[in-house]
PDB file of C-alpha atoms in Angstrom:
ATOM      1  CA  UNK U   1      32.631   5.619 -18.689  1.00  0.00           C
ATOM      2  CA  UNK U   2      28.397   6.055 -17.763  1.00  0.00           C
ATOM      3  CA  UNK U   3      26.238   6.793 -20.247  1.00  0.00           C
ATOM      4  CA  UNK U   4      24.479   9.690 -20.023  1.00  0.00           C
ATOM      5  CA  UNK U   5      20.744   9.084 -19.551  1.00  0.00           C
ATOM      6  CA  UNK U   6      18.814  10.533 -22.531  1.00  0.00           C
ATOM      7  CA  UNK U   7      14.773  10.799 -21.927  1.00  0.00           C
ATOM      8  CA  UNK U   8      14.587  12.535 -24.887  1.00  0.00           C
ATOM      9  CA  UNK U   9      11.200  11.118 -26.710  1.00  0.00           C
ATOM     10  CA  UNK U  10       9.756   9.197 -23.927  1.00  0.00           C
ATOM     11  CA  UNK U  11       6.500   9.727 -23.147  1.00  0.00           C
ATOM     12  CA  UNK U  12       5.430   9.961 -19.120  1.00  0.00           C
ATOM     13  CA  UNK U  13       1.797  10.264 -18.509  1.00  0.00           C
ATOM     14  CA  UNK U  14       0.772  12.785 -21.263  1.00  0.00           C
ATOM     15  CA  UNK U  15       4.283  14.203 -21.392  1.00  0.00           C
ATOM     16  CA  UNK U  16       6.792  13.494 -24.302  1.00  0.00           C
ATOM     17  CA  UNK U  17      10.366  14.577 -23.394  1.00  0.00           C
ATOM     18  CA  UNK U  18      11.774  17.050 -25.946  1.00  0.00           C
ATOM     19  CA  UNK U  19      15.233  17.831 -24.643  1.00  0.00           C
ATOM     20  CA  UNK U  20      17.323  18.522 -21.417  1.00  0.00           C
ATOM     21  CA  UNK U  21      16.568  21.800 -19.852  1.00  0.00           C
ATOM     22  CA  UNK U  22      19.523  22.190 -17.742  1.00  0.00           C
ATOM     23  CA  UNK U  23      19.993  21.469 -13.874  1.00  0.00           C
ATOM     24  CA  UNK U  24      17.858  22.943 -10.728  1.00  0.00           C
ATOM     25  CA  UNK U  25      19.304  24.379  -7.921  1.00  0.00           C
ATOM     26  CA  UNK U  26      19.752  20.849  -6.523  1.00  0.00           C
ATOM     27  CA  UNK U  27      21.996  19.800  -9.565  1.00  0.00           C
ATOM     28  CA  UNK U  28      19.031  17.482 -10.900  1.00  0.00           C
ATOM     29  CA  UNK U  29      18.613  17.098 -14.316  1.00  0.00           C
ATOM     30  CA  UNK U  30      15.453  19.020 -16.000  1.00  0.00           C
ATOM     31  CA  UNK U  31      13.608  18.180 -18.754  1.00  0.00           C
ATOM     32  CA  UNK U  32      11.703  20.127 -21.445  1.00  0.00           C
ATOM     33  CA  UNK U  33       8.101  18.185 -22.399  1.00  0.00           C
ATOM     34  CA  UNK U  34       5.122  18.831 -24.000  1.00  0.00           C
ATOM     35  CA  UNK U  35       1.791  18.068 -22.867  1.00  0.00           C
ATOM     36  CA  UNK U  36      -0.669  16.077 -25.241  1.00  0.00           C
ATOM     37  CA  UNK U  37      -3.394  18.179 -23.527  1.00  0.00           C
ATOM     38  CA  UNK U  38      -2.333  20.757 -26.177  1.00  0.00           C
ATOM     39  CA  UNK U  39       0.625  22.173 -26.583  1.00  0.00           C
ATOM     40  CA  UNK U  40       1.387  23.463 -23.318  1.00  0.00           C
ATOM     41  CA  UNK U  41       4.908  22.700 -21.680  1.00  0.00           C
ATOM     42  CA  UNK U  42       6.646  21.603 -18.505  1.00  0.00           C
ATOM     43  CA  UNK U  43       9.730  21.492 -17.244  1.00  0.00           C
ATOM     44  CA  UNK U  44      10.350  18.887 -14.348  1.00  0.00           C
ATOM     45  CA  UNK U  45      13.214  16.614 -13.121  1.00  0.00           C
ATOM     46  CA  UNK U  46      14.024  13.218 -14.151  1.00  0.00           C
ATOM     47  CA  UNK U  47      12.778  11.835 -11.199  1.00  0.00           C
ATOM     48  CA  UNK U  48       9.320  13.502 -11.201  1.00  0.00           C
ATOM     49  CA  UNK U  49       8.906  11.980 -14.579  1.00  0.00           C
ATOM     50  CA  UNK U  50      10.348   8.970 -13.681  1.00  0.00           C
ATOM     51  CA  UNK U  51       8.136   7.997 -10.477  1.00  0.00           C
ATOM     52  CA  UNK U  52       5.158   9.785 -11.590  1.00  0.00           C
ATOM     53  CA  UNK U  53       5.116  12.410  -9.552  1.00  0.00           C
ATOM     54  CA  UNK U  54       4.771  14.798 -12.963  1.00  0.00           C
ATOM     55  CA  UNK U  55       2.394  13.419 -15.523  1.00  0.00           C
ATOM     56  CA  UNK U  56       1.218  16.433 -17.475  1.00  0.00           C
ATOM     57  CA  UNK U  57       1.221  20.313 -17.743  1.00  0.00           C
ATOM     58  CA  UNK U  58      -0.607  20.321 -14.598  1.00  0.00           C
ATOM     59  CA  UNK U  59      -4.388  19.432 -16.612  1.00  0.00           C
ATOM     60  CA  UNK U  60      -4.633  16.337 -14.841  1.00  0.00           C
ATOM     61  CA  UNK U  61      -5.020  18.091 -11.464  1.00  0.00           C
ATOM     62  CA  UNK U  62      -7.723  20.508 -12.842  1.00  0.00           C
ATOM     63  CA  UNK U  63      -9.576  17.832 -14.447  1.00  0.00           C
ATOM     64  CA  UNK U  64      -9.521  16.259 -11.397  1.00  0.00           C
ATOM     65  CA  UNK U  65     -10.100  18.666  -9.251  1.00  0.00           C
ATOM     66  CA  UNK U  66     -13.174  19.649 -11.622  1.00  0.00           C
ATOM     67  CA  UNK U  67     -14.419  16.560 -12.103  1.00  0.00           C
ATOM     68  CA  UNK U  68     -14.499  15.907  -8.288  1.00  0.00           C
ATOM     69  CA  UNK U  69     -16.380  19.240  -7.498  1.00  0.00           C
ATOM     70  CA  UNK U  70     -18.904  18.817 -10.123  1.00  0.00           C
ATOM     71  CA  UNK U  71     -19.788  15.278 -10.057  1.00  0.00           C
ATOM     72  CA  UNK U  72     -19.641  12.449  -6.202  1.00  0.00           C
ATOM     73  CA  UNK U  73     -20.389  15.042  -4.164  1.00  0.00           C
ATOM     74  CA  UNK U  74     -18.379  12.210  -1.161  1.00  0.00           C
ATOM     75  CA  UNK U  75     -16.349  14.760  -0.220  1.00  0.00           C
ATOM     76  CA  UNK U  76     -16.675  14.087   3.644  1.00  0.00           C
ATOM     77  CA  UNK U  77     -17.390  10.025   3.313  1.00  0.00           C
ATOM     78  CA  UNK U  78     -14.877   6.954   4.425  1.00  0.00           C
ATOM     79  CA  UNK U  79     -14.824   6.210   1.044  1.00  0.00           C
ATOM     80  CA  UNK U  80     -13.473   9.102  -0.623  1.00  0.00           C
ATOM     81  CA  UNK U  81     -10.870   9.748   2.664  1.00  0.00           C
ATOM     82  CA  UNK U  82      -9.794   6.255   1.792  1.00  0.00           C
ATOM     83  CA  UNK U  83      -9.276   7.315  -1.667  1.00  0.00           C
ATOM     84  CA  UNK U  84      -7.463  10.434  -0.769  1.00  0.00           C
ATOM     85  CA  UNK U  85      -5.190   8.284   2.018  1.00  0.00           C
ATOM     86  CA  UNK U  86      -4.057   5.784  -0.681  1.00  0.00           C
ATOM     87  CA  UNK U  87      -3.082   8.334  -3.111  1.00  0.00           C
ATOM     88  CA  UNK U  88      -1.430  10.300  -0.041  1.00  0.00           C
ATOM     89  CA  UNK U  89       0.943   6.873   1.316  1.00  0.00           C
ATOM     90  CA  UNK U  90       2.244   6.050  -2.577  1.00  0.00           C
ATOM     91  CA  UNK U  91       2.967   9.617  -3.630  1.00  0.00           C
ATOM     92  CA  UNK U  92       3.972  12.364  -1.390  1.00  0.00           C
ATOM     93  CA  UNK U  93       7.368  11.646   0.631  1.00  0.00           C
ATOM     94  CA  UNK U  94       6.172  14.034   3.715  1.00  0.00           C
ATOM     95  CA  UNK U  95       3.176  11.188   4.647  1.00  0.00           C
ATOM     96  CA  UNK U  96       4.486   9.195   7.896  1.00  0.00           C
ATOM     97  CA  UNK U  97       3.608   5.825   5.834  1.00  0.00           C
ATOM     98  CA  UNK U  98       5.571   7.012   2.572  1.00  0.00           C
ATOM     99  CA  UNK U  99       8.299   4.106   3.226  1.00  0.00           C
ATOM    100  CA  UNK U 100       6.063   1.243   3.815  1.00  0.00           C
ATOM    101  CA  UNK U 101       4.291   2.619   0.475  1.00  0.00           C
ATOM    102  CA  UNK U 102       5.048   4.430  -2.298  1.00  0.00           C
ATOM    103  CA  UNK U 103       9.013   4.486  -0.363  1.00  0.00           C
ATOM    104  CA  UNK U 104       9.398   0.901  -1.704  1.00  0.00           C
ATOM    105  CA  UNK U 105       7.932   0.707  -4.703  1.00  0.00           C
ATOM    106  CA  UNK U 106       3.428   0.668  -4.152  1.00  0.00           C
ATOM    107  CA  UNK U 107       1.402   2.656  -6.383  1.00  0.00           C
ATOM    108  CA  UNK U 108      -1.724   3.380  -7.343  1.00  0.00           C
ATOM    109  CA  UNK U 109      -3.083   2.293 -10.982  1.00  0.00           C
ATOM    110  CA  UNK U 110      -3.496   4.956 -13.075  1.00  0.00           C
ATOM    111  CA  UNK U 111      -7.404   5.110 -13.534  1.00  0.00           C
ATOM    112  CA  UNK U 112      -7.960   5.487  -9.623  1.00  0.00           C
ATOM    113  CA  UNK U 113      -5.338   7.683  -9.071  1.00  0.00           C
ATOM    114  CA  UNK U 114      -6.624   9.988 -11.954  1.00  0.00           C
ATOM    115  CA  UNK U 115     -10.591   9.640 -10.917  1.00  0.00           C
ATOM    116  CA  UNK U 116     -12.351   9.228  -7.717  1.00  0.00           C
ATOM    117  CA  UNK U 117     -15.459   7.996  -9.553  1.00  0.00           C
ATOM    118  CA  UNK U 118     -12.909   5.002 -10.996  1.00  0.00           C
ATOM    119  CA  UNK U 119     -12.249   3.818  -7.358  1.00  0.00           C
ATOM    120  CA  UNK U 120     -15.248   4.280  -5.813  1.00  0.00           C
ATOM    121  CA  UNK U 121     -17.358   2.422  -9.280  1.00  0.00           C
ATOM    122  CA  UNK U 122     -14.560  -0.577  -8.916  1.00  0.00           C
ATOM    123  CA  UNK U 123     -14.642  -0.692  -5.022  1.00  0.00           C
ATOM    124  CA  UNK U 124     -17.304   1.297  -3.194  1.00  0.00           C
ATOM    125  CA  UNK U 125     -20.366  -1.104  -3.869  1.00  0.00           C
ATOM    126  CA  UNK U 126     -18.817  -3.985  -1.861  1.00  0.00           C
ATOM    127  CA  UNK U 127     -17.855  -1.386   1.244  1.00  0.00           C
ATOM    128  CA  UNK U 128     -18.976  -1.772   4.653  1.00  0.00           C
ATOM    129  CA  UNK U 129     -18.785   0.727   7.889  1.00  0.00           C
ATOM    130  CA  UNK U 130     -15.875  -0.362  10.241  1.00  0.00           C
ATOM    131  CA  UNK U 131     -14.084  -1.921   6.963  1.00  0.00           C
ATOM    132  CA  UNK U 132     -10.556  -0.672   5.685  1.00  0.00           C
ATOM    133  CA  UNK U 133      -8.689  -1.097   2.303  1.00  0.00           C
ATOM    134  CA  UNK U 134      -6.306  -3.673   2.239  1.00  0.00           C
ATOM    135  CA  UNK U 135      -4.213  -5.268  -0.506  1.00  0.00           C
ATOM    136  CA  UNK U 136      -4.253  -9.133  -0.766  1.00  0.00           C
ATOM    137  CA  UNK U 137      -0.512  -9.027  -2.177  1.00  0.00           C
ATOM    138  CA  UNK U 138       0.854  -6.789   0.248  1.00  0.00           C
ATOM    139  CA  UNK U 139       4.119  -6.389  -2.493  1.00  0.00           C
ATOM    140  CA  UNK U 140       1.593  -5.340  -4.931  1.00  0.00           C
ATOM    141  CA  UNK U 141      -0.065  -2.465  -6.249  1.00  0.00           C
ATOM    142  CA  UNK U 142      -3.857  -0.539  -5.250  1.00  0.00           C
ATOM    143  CA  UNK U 143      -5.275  -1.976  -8.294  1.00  0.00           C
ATOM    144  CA  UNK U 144      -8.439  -3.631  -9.595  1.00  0.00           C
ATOM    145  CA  UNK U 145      -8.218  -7.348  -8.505  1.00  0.00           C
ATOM    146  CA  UNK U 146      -5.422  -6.656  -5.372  1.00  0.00           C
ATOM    147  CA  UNK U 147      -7.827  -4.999  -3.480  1.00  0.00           C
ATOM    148  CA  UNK U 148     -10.607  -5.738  -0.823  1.00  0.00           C
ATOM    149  CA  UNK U 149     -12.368  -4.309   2.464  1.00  0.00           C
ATOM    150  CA  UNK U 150     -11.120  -6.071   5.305  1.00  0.00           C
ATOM    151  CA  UNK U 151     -11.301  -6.026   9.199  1.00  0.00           C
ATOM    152  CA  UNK U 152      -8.545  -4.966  11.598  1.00  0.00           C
ATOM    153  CA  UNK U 153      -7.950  -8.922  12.115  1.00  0.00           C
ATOM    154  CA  UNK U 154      -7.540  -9.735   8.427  1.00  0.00           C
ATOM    155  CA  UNK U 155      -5.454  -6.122   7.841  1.00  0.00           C
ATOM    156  CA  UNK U 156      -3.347  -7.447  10.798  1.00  0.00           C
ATOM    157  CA  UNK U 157      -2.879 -11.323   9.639  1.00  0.00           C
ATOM    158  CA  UNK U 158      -2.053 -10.135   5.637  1.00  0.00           C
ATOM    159  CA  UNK U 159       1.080  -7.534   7.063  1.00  0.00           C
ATOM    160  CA  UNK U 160       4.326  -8.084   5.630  1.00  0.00           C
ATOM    161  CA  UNK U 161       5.763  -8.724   9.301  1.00  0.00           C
ATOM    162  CA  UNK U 162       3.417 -11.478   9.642  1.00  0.00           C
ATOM    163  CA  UNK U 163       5.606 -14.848   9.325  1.00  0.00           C
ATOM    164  CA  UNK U 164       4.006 -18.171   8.240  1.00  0.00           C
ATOM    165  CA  UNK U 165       4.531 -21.504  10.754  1.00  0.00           C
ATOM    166  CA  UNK U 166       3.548 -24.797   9.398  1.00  0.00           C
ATOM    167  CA  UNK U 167       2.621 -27.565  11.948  1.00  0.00           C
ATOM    168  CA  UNK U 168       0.237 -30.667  11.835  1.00  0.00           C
ATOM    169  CA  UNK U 169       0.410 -30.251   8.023  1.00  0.00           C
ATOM    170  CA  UNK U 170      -0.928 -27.173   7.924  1.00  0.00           C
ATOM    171  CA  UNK U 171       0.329 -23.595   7.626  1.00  0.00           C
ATOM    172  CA  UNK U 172      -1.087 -20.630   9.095  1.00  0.00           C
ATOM    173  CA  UNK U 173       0.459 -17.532  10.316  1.00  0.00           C
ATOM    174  CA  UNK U 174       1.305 -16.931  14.153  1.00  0.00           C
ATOM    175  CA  UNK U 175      -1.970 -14.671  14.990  1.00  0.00           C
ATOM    176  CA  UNK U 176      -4.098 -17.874  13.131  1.00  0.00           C
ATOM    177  CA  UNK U 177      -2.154 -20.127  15.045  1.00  0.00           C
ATOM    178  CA  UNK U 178      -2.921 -18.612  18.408  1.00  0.00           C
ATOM    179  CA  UNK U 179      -6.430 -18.036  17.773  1.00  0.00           C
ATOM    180  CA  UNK U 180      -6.926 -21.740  16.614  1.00  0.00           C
ATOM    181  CA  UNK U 181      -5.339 -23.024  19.922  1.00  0.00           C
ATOM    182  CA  UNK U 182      -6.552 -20.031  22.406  1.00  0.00           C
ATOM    183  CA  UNK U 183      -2.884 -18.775  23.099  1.00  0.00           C
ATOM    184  CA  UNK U 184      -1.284 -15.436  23.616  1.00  0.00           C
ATOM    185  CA  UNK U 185      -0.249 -14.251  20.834  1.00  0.00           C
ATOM    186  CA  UNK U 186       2.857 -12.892  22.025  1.00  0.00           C
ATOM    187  CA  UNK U 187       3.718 -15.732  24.319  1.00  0.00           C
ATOM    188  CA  UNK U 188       3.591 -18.366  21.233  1.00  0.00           C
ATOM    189  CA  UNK U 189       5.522 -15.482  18.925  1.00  0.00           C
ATOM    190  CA  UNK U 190       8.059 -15.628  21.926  1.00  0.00           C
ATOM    191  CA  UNK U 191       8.196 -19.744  21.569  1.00  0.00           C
ATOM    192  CA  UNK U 192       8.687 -19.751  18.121  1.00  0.00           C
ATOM    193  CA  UNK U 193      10.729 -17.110  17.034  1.00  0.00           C
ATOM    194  CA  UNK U 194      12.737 -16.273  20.536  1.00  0.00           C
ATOM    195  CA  UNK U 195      13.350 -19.588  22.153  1.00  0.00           C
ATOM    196  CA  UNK U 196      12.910 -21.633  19.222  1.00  0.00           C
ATOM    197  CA  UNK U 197      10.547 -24.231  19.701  1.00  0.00           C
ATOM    198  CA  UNK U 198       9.472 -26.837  17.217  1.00  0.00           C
ATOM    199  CA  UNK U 199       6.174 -25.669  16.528  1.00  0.00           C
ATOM    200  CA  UNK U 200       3.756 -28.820  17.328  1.00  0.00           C
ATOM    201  CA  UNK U 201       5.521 -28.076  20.964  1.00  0.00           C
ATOM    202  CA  UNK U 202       5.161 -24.245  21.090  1.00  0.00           C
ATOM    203  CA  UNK U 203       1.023 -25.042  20.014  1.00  0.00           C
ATOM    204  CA  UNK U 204      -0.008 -27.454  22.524  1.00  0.00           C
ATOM    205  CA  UNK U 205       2.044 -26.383  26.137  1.00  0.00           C
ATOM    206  CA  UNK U 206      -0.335 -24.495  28.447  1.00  0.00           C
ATOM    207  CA  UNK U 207       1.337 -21.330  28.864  1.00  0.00           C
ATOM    208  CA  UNK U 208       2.672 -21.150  33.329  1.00  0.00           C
ATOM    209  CA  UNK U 209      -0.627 -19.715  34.645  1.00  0.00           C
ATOM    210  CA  UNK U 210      -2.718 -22.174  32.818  1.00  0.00           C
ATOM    211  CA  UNK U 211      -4.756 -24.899  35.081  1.00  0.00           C
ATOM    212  CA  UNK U 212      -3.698 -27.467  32.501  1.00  0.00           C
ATOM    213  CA  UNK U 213      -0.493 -27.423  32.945  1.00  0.00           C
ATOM    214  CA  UNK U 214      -0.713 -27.774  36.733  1.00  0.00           C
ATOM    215  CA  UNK U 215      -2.775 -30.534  36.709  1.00  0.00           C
ATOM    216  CA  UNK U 216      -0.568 -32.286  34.186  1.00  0.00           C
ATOM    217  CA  UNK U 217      -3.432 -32.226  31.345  1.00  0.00           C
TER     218      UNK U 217
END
């Protein structure tokens, strides 16, 4: 027989869970909370509270939205669209790049996702024009220490799709491969993942068209 889930005292965000509030139209089970802001409740579903979609009475986004108005003034800068994009991906299921984000599991620590002047103090003195965010454990989280600015190249060689190849006692991935030995990179990609060939091999054959491997270098 399940258990019934009980949230009942658990505290999300500033919300502590007084008691079950019934089902929405959906059939999802609500919950009655209070908000530590004071006093004032909220009624949301388990999975609001749950992925932190709901995290307070609704204070959190006035604070916010206050504190944003009145202090950075960034409004139409790269860094503060970067902020807005990262907060976008890991929370709201309509963005195109919800599943490669929040969809499996990426947030965004609570300090930066609460204040713009958090991010931008922890991250904006080291940005550069022509720069994007990127996290150095792509299965971790937008938080202090996971995060740098990086070029397309380095965005490109730290994706999840990227697979490592170790030859010559080294290990690199395939784009740092074929920049190393001035291939294509789909032709070695092809060699190594579609034909399957031992990778010292795949590194140092001239591709067809090249002069080397006509004249038998």
């Amino acid at each position: 027989m399940a258990v019934s889930l009980n949230l009942t005292g658990q505290t999300f965000g500033r919300l502590t869970v007084l008691a079950p509030a019934g089902h929405d139209e959906q059939g999802r089970r609500l919950w009655r909370c209070i908000c530590s802001c004071g006093g004032q409740e909220a009624v949301t579903t388990t999975d609001n509270l749950r992925r932190g979609r709901t995290r307070s009475c609704g204070c959190l986004a006035r604070e916010g939205k206050a504190n944003r108005v009145r202090t950075h003034g960034q409004h139409s800068t790269p860094l503060y669209e970067t902020w807005c994009n990262i907060i976008r991906r890991t929370t709201n299921p309509r963005h195109n790049s919800y599943a490669s984000y929040g969809g499996r599991g990426i947030t965004v620590c609570s300090e930066w996702r609460e204040s713009f002047e958090a991010f931008a103090r922890d991250v904006g003195p080291s940005y550069e024009a022509g720069l994007s965010i990127d996290r150095i454990d792509v299965n971790g989280h937008y938080e202090p220490g996971n995060v740098r600015w990086a070029t397309p190249k380095e965005q490109a060689r730290n994706m999840r799709r990227n697979r490592l190849v170790e030859a010559f006692g080294q290990t690199k991935t395939i784009a740092e491969w074929a920049e190393l030995y001035e291939l294509n990179y789909q032709t070695l990609f092809n060699r190594l993942t579609r034909s399957g060939w031992p990778a010292e091999r795949a590194l140092t054959t001239p591709p067809p068209n090249d002069r080397r491997s006509r004249s038998g270098r």
